[in-house]
PDB file of C-alpha atoms in Angstrom:
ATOM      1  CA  UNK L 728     -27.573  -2.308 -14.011  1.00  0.00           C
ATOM      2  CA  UNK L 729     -25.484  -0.109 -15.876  1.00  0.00           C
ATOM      3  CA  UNK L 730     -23.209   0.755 -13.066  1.00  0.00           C
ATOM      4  CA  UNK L 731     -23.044  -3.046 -12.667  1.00  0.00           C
ATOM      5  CA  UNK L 732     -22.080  -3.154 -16.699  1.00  0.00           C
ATOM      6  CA  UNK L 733     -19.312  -0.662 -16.321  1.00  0.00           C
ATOM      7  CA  UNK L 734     -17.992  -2.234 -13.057  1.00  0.00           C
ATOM      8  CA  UNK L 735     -17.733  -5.499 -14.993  1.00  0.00           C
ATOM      9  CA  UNK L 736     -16.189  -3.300 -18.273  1.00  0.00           C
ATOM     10  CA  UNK L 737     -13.239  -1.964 -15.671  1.00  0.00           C
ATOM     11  CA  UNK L 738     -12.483  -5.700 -14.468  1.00  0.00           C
ATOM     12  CA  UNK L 739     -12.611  -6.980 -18.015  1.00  0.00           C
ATOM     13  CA  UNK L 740      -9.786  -4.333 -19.064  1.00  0.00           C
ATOM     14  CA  UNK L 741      -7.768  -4.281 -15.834  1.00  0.00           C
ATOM     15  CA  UNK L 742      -7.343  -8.483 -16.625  1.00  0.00           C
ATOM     16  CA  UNK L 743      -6.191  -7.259 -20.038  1.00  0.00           C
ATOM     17  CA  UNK L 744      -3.972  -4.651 -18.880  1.00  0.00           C
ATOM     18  CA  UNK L 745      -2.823  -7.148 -16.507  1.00  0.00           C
ATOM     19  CA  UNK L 746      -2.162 -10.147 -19.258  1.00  0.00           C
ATOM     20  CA  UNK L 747      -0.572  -7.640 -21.822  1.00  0.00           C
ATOM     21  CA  UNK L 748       1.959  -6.761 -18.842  1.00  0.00           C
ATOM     22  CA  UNK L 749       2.903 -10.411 -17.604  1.00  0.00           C
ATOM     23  CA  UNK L 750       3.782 -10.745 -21.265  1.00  0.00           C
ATOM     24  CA  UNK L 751       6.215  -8.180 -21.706  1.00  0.00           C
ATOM     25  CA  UNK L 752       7.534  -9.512 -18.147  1.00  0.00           C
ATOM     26  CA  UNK L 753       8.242 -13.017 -19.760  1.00  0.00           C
ATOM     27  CA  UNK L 754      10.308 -11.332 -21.781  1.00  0.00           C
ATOM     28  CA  UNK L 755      12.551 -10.184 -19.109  1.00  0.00           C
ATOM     29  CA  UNK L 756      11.926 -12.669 -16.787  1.00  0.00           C
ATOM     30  CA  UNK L 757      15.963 -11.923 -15.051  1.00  0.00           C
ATOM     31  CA  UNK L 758      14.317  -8.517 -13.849  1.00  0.00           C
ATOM     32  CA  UNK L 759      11.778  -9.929 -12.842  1.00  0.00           C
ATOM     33  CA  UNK L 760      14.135 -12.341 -10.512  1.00  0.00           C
ATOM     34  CA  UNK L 761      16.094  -9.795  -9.576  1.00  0.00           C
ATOM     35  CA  UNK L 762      13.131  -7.354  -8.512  1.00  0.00           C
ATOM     36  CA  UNK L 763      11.253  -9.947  -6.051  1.00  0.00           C
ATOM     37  CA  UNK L 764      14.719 -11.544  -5.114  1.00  0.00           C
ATOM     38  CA  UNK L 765      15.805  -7.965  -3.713  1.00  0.00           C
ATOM     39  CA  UNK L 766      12.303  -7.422  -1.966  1.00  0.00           C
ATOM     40  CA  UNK L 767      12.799 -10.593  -0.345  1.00  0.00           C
ATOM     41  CA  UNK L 768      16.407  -9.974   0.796  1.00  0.00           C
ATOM     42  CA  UNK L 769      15.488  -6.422   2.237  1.00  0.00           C
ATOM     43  CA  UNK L 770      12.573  -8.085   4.325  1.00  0.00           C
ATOM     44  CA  UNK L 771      15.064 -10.898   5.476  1.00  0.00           C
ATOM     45  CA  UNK L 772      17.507  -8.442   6.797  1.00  0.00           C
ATOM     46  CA  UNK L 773      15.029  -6.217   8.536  1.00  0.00           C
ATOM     47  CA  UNK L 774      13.479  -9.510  10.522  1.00  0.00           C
ATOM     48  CA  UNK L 775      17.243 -10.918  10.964  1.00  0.00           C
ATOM     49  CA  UNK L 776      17.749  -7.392  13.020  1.00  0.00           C
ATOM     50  CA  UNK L 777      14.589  -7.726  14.659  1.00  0.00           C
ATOM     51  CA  UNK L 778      15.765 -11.376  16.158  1.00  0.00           C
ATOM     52  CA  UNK L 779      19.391 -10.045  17.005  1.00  0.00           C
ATOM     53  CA  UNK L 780      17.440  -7.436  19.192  1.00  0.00           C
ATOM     54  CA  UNK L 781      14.933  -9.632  20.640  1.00  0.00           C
ATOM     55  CA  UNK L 782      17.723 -12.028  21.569  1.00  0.00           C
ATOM     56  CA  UNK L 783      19.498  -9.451  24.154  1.00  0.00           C
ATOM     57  CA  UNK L 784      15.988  -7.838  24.981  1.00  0.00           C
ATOM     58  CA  UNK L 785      12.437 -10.007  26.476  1.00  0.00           C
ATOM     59  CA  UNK L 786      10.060  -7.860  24.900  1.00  0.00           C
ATOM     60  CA  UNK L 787       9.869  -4.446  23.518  1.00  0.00           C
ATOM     61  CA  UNK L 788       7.460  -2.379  25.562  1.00  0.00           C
ATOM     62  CA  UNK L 789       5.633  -4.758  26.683  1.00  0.00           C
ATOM     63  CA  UNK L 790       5.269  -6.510  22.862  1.00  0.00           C
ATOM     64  CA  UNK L 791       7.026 -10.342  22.377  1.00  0.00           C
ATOM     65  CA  UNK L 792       8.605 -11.214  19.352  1.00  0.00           C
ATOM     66  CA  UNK L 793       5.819 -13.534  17.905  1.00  0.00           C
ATOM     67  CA  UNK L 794       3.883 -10.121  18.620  1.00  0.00           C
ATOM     68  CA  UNK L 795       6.118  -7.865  16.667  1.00  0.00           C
ATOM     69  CA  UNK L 796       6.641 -10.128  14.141  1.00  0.00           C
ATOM     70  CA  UNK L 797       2.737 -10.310  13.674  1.00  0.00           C
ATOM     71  CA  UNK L 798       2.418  -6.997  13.441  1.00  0.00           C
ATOM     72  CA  UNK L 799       5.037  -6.778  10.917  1.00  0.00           C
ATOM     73  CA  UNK L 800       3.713  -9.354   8.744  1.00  0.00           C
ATOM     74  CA  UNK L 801       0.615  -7.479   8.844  1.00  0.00           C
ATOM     75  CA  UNK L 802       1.835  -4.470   7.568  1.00  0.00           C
ATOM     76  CA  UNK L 803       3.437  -5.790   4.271  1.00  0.00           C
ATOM     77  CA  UNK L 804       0.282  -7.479   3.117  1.00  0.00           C
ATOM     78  CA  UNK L 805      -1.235  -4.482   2.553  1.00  0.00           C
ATOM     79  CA  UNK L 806       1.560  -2.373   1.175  1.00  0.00           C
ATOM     80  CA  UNK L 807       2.473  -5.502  -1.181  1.00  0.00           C
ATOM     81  CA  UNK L 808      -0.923  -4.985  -2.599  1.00  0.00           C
ATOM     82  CA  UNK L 809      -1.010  -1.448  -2.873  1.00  0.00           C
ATOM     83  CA  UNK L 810       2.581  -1.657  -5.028  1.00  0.00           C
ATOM     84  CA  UNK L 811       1.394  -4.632  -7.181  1.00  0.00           C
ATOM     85  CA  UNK L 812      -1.823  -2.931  -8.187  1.00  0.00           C
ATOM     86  CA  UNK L 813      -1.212   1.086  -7.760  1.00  0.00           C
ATOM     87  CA  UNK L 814       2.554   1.601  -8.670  1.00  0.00           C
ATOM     88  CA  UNK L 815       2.323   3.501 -11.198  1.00  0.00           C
ATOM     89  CA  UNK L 816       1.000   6.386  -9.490  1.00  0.00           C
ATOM     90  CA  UNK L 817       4.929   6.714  -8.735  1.00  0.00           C
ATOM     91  CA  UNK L 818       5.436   7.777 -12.110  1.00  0.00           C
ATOM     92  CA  UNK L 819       2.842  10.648 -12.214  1.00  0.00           C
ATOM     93  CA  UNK L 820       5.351  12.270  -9.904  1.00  0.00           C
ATOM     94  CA  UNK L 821       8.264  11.474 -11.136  1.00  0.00           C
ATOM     95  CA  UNK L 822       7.911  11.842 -14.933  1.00  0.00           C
ATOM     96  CA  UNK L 823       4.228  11.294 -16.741  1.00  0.00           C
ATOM     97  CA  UNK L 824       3.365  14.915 -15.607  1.00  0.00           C
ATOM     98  CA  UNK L 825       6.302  16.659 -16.597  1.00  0.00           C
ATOM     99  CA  UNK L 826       7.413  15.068 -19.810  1.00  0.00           C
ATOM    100  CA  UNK L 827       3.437  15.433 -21.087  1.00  0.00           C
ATOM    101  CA  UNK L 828       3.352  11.618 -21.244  1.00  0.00           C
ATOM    102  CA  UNK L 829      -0.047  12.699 -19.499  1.00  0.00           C
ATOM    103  CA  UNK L 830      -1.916  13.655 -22.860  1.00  0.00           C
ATOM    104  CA  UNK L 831      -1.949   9.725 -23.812  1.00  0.00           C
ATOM    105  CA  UNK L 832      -4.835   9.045 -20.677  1.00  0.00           C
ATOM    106  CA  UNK L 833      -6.825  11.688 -21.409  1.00  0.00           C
ATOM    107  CA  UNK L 834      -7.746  10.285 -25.247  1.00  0.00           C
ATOM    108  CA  UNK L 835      -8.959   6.604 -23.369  1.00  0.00           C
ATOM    109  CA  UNK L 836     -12.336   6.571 -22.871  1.00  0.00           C
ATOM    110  CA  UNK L 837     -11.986   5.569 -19.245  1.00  0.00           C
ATOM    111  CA  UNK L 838     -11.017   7.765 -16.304  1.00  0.00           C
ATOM    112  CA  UNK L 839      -7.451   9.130 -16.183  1.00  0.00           C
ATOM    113  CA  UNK L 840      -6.973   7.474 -12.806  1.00  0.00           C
ATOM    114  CA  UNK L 841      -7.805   3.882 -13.796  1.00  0.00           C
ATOM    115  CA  UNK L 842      -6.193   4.030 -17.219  1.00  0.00           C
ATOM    116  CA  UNK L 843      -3.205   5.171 -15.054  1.00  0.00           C
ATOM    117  CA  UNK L 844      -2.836   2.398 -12.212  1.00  0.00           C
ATOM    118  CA  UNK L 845      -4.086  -0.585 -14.541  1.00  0.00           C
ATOM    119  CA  UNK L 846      -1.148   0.052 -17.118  1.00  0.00           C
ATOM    120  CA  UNK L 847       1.703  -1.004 -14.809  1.00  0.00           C
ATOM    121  CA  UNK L 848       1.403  -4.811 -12.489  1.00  0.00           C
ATOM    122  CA  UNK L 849       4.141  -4.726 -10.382  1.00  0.00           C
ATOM    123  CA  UNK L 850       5.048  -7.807  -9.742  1.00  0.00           C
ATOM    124  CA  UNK L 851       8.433  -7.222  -7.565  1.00  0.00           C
ATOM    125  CA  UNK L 852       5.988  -6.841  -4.983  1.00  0.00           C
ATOM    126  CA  UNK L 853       4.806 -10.341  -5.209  1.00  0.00           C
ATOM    127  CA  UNK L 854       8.651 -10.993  -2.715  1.00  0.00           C
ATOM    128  CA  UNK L 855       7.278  -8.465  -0.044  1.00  0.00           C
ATOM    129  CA  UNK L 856       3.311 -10.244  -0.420  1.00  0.00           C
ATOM    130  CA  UNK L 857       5.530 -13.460  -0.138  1.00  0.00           C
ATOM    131  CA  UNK L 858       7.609 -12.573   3.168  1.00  0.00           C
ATOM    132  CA  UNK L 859       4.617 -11.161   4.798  1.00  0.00           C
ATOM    133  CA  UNK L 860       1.992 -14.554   4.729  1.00  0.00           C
ATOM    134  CA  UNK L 861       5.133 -16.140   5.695  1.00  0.00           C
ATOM    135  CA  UNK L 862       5.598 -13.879   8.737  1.00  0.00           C
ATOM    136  CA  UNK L 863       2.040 -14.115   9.948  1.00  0.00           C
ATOM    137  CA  UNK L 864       1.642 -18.200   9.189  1.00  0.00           C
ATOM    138  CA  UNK L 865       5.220 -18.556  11.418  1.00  0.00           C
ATOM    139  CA  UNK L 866       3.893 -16.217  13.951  1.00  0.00           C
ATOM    140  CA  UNK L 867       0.013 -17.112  14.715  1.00  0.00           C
ATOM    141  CA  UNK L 868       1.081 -20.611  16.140  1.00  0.00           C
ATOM    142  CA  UNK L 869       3.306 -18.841  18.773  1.00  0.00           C
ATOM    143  CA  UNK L 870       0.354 -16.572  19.997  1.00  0.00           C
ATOM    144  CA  UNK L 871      -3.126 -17.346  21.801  1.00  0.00           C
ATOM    145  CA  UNK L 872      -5.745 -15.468  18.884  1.00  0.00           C
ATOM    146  CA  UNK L 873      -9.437 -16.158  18.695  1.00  0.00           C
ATOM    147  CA  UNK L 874      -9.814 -17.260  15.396  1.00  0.00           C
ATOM    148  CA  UNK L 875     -13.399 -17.433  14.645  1.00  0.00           C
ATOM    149  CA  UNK L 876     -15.576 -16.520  11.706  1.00  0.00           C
ATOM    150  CA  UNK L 877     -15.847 -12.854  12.540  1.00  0.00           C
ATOM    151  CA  UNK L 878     -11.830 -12.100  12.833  1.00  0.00           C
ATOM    152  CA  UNK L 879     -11.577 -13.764   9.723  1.00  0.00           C
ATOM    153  CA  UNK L 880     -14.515 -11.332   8.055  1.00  0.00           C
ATOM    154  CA  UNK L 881     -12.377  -8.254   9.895  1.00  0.00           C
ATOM    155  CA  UNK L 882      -9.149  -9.314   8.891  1.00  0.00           C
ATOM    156  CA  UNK L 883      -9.808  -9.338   5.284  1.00  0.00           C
ATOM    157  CA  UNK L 884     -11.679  -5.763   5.762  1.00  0.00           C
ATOM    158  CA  UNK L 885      -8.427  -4.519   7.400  1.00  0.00           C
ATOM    159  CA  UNK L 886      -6.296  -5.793   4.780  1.00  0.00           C
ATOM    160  CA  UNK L 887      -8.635  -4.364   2.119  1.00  0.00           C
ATOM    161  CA  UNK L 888      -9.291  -0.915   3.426  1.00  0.00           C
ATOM    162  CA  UNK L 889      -5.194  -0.730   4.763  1.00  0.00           C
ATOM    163  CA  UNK L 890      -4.116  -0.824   0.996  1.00  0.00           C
ATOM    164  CA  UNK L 891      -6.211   1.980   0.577  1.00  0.00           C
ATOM    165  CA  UNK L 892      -4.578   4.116   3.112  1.00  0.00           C
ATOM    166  CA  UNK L 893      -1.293   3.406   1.136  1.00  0.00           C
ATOM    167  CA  UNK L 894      -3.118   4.064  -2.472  1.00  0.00           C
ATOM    168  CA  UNK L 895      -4.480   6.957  -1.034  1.00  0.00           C
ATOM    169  CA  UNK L 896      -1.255   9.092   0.713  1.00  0.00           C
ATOM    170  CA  UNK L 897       0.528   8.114  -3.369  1.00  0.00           C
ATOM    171  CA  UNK L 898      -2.587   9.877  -4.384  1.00  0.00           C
ATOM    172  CA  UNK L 899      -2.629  12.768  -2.883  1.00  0.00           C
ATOM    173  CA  UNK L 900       0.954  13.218  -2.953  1.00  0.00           C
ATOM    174  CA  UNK L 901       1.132  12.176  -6.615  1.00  0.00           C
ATOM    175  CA  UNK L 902      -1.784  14.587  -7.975  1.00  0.00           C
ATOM    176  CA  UNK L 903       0.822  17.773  -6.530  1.00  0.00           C
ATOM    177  CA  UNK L 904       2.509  17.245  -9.964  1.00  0.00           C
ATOM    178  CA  UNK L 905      -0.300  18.418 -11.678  1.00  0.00           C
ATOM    179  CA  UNK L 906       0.739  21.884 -10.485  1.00  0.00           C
ATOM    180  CA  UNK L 907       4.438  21.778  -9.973  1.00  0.00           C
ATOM    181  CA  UNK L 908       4.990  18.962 -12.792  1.00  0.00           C
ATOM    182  CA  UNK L 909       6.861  16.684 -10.567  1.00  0.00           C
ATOM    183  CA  UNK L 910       6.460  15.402  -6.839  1.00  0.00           C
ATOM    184  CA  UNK L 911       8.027  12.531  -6.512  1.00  0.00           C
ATOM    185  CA  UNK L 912       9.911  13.392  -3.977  1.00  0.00           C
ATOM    186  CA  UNK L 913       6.598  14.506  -1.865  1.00  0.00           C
ATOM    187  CA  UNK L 914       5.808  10.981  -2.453  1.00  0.00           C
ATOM    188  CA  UNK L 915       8.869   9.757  -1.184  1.00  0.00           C
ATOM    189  CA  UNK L 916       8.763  11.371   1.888  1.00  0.00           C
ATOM    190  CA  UNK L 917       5.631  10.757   3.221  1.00  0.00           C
ATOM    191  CA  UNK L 918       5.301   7.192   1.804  1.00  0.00           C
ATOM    192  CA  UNK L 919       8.444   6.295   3.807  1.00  0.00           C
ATOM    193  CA  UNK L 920       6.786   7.610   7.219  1.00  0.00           C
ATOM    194  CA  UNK L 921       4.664   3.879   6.669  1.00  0.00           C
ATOM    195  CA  UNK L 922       8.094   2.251   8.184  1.00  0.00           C
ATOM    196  CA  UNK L 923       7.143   3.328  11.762  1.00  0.00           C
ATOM    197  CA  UNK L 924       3.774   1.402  11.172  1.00  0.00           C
ATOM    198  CA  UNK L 925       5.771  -2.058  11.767  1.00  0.00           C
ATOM    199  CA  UNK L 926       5.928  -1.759  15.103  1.00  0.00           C
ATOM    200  CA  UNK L 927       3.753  -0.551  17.944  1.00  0.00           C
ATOM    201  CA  UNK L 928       3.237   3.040  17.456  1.00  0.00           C
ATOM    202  CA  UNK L 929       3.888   3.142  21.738  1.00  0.00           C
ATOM    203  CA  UNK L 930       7.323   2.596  21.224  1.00  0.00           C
ATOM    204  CA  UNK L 931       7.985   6.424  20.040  1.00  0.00           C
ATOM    205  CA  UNK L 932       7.260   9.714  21.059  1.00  0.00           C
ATOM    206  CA  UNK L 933       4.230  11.642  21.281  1.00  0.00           C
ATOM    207  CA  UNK L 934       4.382  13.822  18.124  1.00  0.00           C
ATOM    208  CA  UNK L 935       5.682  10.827  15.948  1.00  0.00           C
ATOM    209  CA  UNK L 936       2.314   8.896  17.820  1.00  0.00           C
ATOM    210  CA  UNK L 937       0.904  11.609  16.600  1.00  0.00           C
ATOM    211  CA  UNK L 938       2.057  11.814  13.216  1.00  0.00           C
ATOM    212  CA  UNK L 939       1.585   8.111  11.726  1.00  0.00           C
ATOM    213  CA  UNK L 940      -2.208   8.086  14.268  1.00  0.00           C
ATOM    214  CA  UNK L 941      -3.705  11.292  12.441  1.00  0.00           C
ATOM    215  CA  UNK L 942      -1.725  12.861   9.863  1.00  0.00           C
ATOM    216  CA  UNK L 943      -0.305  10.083   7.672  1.00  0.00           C
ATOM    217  CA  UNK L 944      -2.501   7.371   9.224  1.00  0.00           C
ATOM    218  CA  UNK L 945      -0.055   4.543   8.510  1.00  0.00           C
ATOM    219  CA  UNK L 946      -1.021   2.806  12.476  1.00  0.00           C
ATOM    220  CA  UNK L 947      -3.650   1.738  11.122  1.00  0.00           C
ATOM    221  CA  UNK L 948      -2.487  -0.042   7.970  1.00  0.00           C
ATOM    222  CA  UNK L 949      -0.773  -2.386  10.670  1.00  0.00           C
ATOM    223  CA  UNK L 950      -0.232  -1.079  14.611  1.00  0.00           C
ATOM    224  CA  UNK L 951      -4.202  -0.590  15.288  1.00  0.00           C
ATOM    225  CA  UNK L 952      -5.614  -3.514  13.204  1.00  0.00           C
ATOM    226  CA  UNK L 953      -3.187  -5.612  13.955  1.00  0.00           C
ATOM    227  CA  UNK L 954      -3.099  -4.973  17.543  1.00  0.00           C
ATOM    228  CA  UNK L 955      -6.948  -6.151  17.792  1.00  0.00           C
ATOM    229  CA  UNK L 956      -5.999  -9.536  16.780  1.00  0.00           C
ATOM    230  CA  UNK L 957      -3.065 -10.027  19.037  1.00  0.00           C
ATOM    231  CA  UNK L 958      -4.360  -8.389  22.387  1.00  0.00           C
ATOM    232  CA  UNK L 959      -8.145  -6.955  21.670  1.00  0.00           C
ATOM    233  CA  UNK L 960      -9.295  -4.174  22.155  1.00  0.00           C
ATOM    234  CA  UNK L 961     -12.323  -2.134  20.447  1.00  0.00           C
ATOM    235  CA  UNK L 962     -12.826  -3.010  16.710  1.00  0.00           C
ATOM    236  CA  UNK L 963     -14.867   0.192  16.409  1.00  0.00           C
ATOM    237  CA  UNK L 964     -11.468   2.237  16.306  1.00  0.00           C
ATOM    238  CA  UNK L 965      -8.428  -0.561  15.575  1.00  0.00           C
ATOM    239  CA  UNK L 966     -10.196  -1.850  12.567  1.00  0.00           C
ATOM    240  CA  UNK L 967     -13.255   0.809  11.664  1.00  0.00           C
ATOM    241  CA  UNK L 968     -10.277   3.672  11.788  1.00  0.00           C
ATOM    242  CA  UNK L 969      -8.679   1.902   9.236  1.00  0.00           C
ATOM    243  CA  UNK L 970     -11.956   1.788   7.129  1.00  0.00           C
ATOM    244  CA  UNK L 971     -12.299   5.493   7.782  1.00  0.00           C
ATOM    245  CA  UNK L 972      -8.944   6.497   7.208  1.00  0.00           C
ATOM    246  CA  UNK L 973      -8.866   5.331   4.230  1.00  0.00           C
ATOM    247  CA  UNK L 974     -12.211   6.302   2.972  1.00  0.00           C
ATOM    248  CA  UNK L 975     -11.295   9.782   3.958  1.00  0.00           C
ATOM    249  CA  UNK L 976      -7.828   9.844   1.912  1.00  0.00           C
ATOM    250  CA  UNK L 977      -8.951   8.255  -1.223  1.00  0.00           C
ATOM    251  CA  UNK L 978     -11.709  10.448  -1.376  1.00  0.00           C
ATOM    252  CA  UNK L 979      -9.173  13.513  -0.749  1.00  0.00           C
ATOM    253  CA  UNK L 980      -6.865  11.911  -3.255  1.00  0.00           C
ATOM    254  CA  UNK L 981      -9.690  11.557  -5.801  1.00  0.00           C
ATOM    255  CA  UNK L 982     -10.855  14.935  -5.140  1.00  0.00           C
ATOM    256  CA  UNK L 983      -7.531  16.669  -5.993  1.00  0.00           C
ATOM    257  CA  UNK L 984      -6.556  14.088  -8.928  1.00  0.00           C
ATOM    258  CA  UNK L 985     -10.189  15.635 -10.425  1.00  0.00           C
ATOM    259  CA  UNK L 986      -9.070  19.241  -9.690  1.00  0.00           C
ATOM    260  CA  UNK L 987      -5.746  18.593 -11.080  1.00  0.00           C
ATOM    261  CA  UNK L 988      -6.410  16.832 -14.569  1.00  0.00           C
ATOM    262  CA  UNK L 989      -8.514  19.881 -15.014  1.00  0.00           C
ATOM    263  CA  UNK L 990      -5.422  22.185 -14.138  1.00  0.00           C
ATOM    264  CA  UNK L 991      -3.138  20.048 -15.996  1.00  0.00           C
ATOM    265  CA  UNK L 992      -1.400  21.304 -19.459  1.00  0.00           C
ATOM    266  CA  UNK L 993       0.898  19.616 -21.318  1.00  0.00           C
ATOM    267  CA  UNK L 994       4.807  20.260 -21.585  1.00  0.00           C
ATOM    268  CA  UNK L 995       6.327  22.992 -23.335  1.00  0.00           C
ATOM    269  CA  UNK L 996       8.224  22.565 -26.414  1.00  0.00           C
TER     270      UNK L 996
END
């Protein structure tokens, strides 16, 4: 019951945290325009390539274009989410940690990390959320899926535990500024790797297989999961890696955002 209670306390205040920042956004709603606008644009653009090389190629490796297309839609659900909800994790690297601006979270009575990613709602992201249901609703008609009850159930799950993934590589990477005040360009890095997870990790080398498979497990925010839908295969790794995956970075994130709020000391004068 009381973990229940305080489950239902952190809902209540994310909704106000939420409401408090769609109100500052009506007052600016030109950036917020501009913001999903540009998201839009830059996932037009990258699916207007995709159809200028599909139109001088048949397939690539072995993948169609309603294929890659599917997969692509897949991956921006989840990374949609993850910036809508978790965004400000962003600014622990870039400035929170080094200015001091950190002091203000550890006066909430809440944890650090919540009272951190409920105070921004990004809603640019709402343009990339937008482009990706549009990519998988234009693509599922052009491809033979079994769409029963239980792909539905796993679908969701992949969706839910691929955010995660994303969440929990800002995480880790974000919580290095607790020790060296600022890592946003950590974040950057590795948080950019998730563009070889829109298309099928068999189209690159070994080591980059390697790379987005094991290290930053971006495949299976998209590539694995997404794969299973399209052409099969066993659940047990394209969908429950993605489970694990994430599981094991958020806990890894969590673990070092813990170790670093206890490391953490404010900024110099």
């Amino acid at each position: 019951m009381k973990l229940l209670r305080k489950t239902h306390r952190m809902f209540k205040l994310h909704r106000i945290f939420i409401k408090q920042d769609l109100k500052k956004l009506m007052e600016y709603k030109i950036d917020f325009l501009t913001g999903a606008v540009g998201m839009l644009l830059t996932q037009i653009i990258n699916i207007f390539f995709l159809s200028v090389i599909f139109s001088n190629i048949p397939d690539l490796d072995g993948y169609t274009f309603g294929q890659i297309i599917f997969i692509y839609g897949f991956a921006l659900i989840p990374k949609a989410i993850d910036h809508l909800f978790f965004d400000n994790l962003w600014a622990i690297g870039y400035f929170i940690i080094r200015k001091g601006d950190f002091d203000k979270y550890l006066t909430r009575p809440v944890s650090t990390l919540f009272a951190v990613t409920v105070e921004k709602f990004q809603v640019d992201a709402f343009g990339e959320l937008l482009v990706g249901i549009l990519l998988l609703g234009w693509s599922i008609p052009q491809l033979t899926l079994n769409i029963s009850a239980l792909n539905i159930f796993l679908f969701i799950i992949a969706i839910f535990f691929a955010t995660f993934i994303y969440t929990g590589v800002k995480l880790i990477t974000s919580s290095i500024a607790f020790w060296t005040k600022r890592s946003g360009h950590i974040i950057y890095m590795f948080y950019m790797i998730n563009d070889f997870a829109k298309y099928p990790t068999t189209i690159y080398n070994k080591a980059v297989r390697a790379v987005v498979t094991y290290i930053v497990p971006f495949a299976f925010t998209a590539f694995f999961p997404a794969s299973y839908f399209i052409i099969g295969g066993n659940p047990w790794y394209n969908i429950g890696g993605t489970v694990v995956m994430s599981v094991i970075l958020m806990a890894v994130g969590i673990f070092i955002w813990n170790k670093g709020v206890t490391a953490y000391e404010s900024a110099g004068s």
